[in-house]
mmCIF file of N, CA and C in Angstrom:
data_model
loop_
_atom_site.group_PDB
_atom_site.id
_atom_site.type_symbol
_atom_site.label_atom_id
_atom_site.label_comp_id
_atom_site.label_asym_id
_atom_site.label_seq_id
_atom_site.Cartn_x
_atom_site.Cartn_y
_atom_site.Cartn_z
ATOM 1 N N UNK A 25 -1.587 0.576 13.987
ATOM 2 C CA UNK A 25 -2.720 0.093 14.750
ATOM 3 C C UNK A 25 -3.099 -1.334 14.407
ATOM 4 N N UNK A 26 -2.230 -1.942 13.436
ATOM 5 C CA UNK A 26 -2.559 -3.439 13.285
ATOM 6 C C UNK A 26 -3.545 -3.277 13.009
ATOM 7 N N UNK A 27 -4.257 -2.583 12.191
ATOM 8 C CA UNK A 27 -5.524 -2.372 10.928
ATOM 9 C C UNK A 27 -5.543 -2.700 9.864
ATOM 10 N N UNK A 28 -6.319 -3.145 8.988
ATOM 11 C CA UNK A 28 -6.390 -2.663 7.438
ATOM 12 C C UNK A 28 -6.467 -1.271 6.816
ATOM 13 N N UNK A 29 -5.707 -0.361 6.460
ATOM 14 C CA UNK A 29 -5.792 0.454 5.912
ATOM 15 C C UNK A 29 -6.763 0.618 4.853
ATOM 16 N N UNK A 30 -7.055 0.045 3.981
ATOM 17 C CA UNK A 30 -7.767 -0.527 2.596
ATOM 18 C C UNK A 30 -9.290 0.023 3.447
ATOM 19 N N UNK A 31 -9.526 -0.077 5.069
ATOM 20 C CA UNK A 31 -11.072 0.466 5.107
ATOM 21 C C UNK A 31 -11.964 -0.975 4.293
ATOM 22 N N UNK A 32 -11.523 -2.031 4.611
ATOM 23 C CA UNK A 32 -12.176 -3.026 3.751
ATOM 24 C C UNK A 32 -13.907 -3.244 4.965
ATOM 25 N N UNK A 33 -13.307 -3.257 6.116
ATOM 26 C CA UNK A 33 -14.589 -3.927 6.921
ATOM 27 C C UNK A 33 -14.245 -5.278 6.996
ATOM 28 N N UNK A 34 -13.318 -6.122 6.723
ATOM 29 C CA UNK A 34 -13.156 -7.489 6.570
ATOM 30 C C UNK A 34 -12.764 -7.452 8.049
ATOM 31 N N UNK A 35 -13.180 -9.329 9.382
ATOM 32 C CA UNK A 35 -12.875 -8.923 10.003
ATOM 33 C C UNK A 35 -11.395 -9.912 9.975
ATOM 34 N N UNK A 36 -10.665 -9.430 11.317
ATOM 35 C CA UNK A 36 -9.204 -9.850 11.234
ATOM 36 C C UNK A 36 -9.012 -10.774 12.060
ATOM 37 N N UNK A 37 -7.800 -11.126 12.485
ATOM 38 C CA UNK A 37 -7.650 -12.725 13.360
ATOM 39 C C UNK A 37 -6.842 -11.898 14.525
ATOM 40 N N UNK A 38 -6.398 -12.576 15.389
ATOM 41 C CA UNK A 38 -5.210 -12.296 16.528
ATOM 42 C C UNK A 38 -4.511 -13.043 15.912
ATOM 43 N N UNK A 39 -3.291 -12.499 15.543
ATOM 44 C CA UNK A 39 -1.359 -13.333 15.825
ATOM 45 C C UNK A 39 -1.677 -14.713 16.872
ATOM 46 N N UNK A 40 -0.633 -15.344 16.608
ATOM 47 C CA UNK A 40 -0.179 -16.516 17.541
ATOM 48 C C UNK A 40 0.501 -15.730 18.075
ATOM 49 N N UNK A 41 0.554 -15.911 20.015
ATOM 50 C CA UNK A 41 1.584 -15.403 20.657
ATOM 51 C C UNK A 41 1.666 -13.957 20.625
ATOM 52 N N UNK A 42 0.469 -13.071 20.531
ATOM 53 C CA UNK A 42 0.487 -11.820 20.454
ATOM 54 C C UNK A 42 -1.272 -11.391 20.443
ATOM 55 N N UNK A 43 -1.027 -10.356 21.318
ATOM 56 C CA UNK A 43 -2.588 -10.126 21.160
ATOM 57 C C UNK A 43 -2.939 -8.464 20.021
ATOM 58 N N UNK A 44 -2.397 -8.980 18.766
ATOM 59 C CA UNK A 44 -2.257 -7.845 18.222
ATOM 60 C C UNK A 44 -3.222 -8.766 16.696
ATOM 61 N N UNK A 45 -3.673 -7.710 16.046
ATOM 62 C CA UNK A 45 -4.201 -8.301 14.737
ATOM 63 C C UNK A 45 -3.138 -8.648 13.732
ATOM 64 N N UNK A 46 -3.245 -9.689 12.929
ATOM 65 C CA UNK A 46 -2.854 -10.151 11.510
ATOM 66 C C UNK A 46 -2.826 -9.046 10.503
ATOM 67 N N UNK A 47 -2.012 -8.624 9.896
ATOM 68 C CA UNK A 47 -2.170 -7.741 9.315
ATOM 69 C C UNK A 47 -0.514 -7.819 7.702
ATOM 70 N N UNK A 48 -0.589 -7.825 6.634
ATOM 71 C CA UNK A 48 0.567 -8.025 6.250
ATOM 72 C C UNK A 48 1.267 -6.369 5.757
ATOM 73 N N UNK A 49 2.400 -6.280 5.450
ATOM 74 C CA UNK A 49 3.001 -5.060 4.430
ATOM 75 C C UNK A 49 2.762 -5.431 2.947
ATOM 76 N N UNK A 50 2.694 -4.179 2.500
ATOM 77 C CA UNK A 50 2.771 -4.031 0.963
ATOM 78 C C UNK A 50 3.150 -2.548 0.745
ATOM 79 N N UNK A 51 4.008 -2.419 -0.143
ATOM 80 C CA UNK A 51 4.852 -1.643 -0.909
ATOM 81 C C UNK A 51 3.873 -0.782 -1.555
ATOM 82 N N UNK A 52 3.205 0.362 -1.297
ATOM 83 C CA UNK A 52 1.870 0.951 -2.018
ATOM 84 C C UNK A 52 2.559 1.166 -3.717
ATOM 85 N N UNK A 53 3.683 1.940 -3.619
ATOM 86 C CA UNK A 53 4.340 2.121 -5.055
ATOM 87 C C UNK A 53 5.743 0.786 -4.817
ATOM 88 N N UNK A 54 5.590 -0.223 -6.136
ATOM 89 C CA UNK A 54 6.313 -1.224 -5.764
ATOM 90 C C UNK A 54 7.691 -1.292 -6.087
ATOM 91 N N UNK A 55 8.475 -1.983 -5.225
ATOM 92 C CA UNK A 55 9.900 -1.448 -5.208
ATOM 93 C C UNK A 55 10.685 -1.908 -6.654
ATOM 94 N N UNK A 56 10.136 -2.717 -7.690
ATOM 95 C CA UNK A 56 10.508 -3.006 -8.848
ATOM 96 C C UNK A 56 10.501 -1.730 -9.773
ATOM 97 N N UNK A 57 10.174 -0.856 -9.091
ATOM 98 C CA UNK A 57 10.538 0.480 -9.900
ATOM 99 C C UNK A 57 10.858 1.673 -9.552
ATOM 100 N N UNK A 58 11.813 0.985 -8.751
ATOM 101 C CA UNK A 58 12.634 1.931 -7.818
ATOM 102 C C UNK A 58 13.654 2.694 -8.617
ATOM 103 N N UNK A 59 13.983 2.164 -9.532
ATOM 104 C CA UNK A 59 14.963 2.968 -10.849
ATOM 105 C C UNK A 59 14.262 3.821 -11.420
ATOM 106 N N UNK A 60 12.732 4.130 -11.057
ATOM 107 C CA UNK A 60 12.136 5.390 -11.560
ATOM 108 C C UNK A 60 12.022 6.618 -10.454
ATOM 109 N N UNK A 61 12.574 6.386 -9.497
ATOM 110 C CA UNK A 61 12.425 6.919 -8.241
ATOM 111 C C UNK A 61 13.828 7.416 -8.043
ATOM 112 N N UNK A 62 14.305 8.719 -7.305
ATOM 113 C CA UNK A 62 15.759 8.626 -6.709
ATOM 114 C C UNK A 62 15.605 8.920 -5.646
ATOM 115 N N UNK A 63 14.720 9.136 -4.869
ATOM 116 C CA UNK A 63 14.873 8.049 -3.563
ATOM 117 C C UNK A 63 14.258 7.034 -2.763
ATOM 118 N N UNK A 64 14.838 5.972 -2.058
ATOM 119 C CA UNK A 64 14.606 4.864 -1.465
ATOM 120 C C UNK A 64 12.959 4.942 -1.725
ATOM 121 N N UNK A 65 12.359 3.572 -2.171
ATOM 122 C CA UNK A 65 11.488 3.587 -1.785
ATOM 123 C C UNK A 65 10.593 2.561 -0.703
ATOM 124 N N UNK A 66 12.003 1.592 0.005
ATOM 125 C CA UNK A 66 11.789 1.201 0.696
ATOM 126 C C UNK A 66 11.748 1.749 2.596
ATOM 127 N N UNK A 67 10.946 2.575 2.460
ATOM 128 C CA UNK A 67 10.856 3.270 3.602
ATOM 129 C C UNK A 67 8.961 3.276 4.118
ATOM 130 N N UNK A 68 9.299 3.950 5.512
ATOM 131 C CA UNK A 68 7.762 3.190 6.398
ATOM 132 C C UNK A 68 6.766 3.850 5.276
ATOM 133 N N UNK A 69 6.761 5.189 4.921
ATOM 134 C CA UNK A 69 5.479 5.649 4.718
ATOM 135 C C UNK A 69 5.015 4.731 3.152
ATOM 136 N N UNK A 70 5.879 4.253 2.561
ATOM 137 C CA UNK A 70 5.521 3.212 0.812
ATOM 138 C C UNK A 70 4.732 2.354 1.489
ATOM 139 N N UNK A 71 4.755 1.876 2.781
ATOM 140 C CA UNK A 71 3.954 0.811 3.216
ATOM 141 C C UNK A 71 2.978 0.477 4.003
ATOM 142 N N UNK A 72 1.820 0.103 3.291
ATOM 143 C CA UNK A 72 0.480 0.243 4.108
ATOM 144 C C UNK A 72 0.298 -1.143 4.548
ATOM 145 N N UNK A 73 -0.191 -1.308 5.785
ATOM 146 C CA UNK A 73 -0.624 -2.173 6.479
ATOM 147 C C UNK A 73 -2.285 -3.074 5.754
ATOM 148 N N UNK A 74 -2.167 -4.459 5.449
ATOM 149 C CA UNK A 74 -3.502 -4.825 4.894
ATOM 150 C C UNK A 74 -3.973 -6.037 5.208
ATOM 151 N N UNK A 75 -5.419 -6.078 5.062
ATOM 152 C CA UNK A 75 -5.238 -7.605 5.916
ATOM 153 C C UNK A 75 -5.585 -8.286 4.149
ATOM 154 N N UNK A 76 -5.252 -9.858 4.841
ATOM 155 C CA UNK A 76 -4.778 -10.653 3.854
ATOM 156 C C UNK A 76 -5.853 -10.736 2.315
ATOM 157 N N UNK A 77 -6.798 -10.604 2.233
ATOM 158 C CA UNK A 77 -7.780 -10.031 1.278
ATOM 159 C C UNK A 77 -7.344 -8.941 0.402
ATOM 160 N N UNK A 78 -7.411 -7.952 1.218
ATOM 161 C CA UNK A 78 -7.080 -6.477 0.328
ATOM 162 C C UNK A 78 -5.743 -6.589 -0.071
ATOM 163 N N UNK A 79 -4.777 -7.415 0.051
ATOM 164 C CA UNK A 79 -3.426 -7.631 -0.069
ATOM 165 C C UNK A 79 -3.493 -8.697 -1.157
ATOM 166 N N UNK A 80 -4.141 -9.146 -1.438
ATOM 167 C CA UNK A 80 -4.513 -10.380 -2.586
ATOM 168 C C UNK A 80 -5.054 -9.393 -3.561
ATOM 169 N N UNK A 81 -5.766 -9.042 -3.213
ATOM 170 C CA UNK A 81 -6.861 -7.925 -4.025
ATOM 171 C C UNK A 81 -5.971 -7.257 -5.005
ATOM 172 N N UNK A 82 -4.675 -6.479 -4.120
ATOM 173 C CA UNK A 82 -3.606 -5.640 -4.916
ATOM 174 C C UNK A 82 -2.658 -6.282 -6.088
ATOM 175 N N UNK A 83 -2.550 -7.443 -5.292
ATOM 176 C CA UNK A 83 -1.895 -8.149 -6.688
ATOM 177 C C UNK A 83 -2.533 -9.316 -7.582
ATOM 178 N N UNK A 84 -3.815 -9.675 -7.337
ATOM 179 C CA UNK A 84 -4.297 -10.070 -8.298
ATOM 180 C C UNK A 84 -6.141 -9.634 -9.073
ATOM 181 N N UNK A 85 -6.143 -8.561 -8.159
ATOM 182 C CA UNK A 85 -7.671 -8.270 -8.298
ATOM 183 C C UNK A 85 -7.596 -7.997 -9.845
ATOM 184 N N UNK A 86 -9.142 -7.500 -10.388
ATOM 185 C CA UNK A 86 -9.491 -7.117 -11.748
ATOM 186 C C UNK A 86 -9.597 -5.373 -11.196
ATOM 187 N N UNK A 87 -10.092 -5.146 -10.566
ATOM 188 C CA UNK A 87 -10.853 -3.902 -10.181
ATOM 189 C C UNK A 87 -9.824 -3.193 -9.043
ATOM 190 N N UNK A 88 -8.814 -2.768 -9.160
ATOM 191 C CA UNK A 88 -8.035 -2.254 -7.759
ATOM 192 C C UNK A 88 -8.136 -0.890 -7.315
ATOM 193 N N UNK A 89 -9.150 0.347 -8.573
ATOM 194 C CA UNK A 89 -9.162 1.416 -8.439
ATOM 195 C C UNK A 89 -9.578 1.465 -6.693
ATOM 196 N N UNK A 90 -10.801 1.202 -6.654
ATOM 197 C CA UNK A 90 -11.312 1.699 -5.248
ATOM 198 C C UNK A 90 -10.192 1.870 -3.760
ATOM 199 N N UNK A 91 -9.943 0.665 -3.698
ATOM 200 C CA UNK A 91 -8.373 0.510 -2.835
ATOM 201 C C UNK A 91 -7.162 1.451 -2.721
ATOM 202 N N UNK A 92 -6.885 1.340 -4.217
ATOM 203 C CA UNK A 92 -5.802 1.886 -4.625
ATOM 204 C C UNK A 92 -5.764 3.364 -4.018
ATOM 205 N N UNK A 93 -6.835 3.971 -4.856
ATOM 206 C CA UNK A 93 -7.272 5.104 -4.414
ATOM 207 C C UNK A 93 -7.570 5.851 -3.000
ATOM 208 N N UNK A 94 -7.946 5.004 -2.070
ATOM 209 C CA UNK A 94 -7.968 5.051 -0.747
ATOM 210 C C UNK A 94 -6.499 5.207 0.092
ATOM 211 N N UNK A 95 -5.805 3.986 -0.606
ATOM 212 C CA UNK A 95 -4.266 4.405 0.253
ATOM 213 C C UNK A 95 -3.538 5.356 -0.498
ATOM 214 N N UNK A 96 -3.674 5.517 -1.665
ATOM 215 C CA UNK A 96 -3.511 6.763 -2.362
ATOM 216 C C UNK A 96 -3.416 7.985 -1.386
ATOM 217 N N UNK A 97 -4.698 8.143 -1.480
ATOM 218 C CA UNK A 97 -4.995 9.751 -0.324
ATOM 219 C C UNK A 97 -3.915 9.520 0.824
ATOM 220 N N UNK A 98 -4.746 8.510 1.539
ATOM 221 C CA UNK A 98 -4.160 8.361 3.133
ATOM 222 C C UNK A 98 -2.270 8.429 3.067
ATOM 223 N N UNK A 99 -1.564 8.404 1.916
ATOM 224 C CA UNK A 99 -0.283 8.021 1.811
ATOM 225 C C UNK A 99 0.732 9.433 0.943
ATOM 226 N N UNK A 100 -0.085 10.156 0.364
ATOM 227 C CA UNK A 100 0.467 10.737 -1.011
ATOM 228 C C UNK A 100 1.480 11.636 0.363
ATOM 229 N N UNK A 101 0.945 12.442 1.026
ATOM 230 C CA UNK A 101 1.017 13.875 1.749
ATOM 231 C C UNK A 101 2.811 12.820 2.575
ATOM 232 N N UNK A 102 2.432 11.720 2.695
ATOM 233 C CA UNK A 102 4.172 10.919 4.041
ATOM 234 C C UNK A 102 4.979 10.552 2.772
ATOM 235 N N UNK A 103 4.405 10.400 1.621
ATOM 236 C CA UNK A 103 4.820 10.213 0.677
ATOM 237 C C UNK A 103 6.090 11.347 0.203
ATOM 238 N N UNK A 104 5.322 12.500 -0.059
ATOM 239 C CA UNK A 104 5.733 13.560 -0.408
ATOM 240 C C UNK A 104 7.480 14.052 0.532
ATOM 241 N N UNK A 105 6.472 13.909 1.742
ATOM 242 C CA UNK A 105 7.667 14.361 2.685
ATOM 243 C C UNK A 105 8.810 13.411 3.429
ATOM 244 N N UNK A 106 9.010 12.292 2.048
ATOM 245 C CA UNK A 106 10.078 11.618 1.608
ATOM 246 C C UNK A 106 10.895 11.956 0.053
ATOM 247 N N UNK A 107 10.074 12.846 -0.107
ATOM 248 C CA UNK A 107 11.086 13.347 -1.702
ATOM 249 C C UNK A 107 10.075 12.040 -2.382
ATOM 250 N N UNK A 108 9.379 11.329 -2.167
ATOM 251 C CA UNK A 108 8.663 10.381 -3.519
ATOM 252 C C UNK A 108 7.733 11.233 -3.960
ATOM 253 N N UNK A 109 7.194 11.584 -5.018
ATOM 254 C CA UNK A 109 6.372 12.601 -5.802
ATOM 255 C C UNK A 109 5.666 11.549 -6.776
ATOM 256 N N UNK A 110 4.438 11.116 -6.382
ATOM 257 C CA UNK A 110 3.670 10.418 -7.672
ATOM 258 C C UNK A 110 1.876 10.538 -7.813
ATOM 259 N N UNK A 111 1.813 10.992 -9.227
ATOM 260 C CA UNK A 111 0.505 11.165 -9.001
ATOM 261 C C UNK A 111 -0.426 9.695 -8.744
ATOM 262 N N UNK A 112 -1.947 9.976 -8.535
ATOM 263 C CA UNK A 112 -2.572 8.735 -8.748
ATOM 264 C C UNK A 112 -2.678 7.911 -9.988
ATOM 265 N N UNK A 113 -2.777 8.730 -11.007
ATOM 266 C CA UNK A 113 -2.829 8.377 -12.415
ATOM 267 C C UNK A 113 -1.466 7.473 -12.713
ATOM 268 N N UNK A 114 -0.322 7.924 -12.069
ATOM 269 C CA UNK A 114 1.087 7.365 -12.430
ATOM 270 C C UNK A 114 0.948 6.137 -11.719
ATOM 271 N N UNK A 115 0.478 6.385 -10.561
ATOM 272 C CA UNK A 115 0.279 4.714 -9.186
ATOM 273 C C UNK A 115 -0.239 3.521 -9.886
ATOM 274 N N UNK A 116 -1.673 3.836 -10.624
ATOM 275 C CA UNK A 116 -2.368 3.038 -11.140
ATOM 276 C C UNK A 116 -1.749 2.408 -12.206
ATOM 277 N N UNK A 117 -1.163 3.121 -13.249
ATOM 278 C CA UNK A 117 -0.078 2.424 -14.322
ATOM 279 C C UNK A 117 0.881 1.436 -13.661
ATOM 280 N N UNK A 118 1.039 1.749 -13.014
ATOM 281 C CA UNK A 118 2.247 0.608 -12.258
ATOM 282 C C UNK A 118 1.482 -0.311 -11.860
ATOM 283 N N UNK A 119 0.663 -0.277 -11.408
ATOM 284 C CA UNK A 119 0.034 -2.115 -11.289
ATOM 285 C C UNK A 119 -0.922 -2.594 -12.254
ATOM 286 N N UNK A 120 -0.771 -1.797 -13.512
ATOM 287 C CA UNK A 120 -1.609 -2.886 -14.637
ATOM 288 C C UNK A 120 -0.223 -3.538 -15.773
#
């Protein structure tokens, strides 16, 4: 839907040449630890749609629980029914 997933409320821009919102990918569990994974984890459901804030937020915020936690939920269940199995507790270790 060319949303923020993150539920931030931030508002978004239109694309050049498209009447669709700005919106970037990010890897919810990141593919640098894909050797902890056996399978792909470059596939649609690892990747949530964010606008450019909450996508900054993920890789350099202090505070990422709230976020995190949000695409957490919304992701674990497409997650699952890719063979990726990770708790929240395990998610959060990976980005500190």
């Amino acid at each position: 839907g060319y949303l923020c997933e993150g539920e931030c409320g931030n508002s978004l821009f239109i694309r050049k040449g498209s009447d669709k919102y700005y919106t970037e990918g990010h890897h919810l569990i990141p593919l640098c630890y894909q050797k902890n994974f056996t399978y792909s984890l470059d596939v649609e459901a690892n990747v949530v749609s964010l606008c450019p804030s909450c996508h900054r937020l993920l890789h350099y915020g202090k505070d990422i629980s709230p976020i995190l936690s949000t695409l957490y939920e919304k992701r674990k269940q497409r997650l699952k029914k890719c063979a990726i199995e990770i708790t929240y507790e395990q998610l959060l270790l990976l980005y500190r």
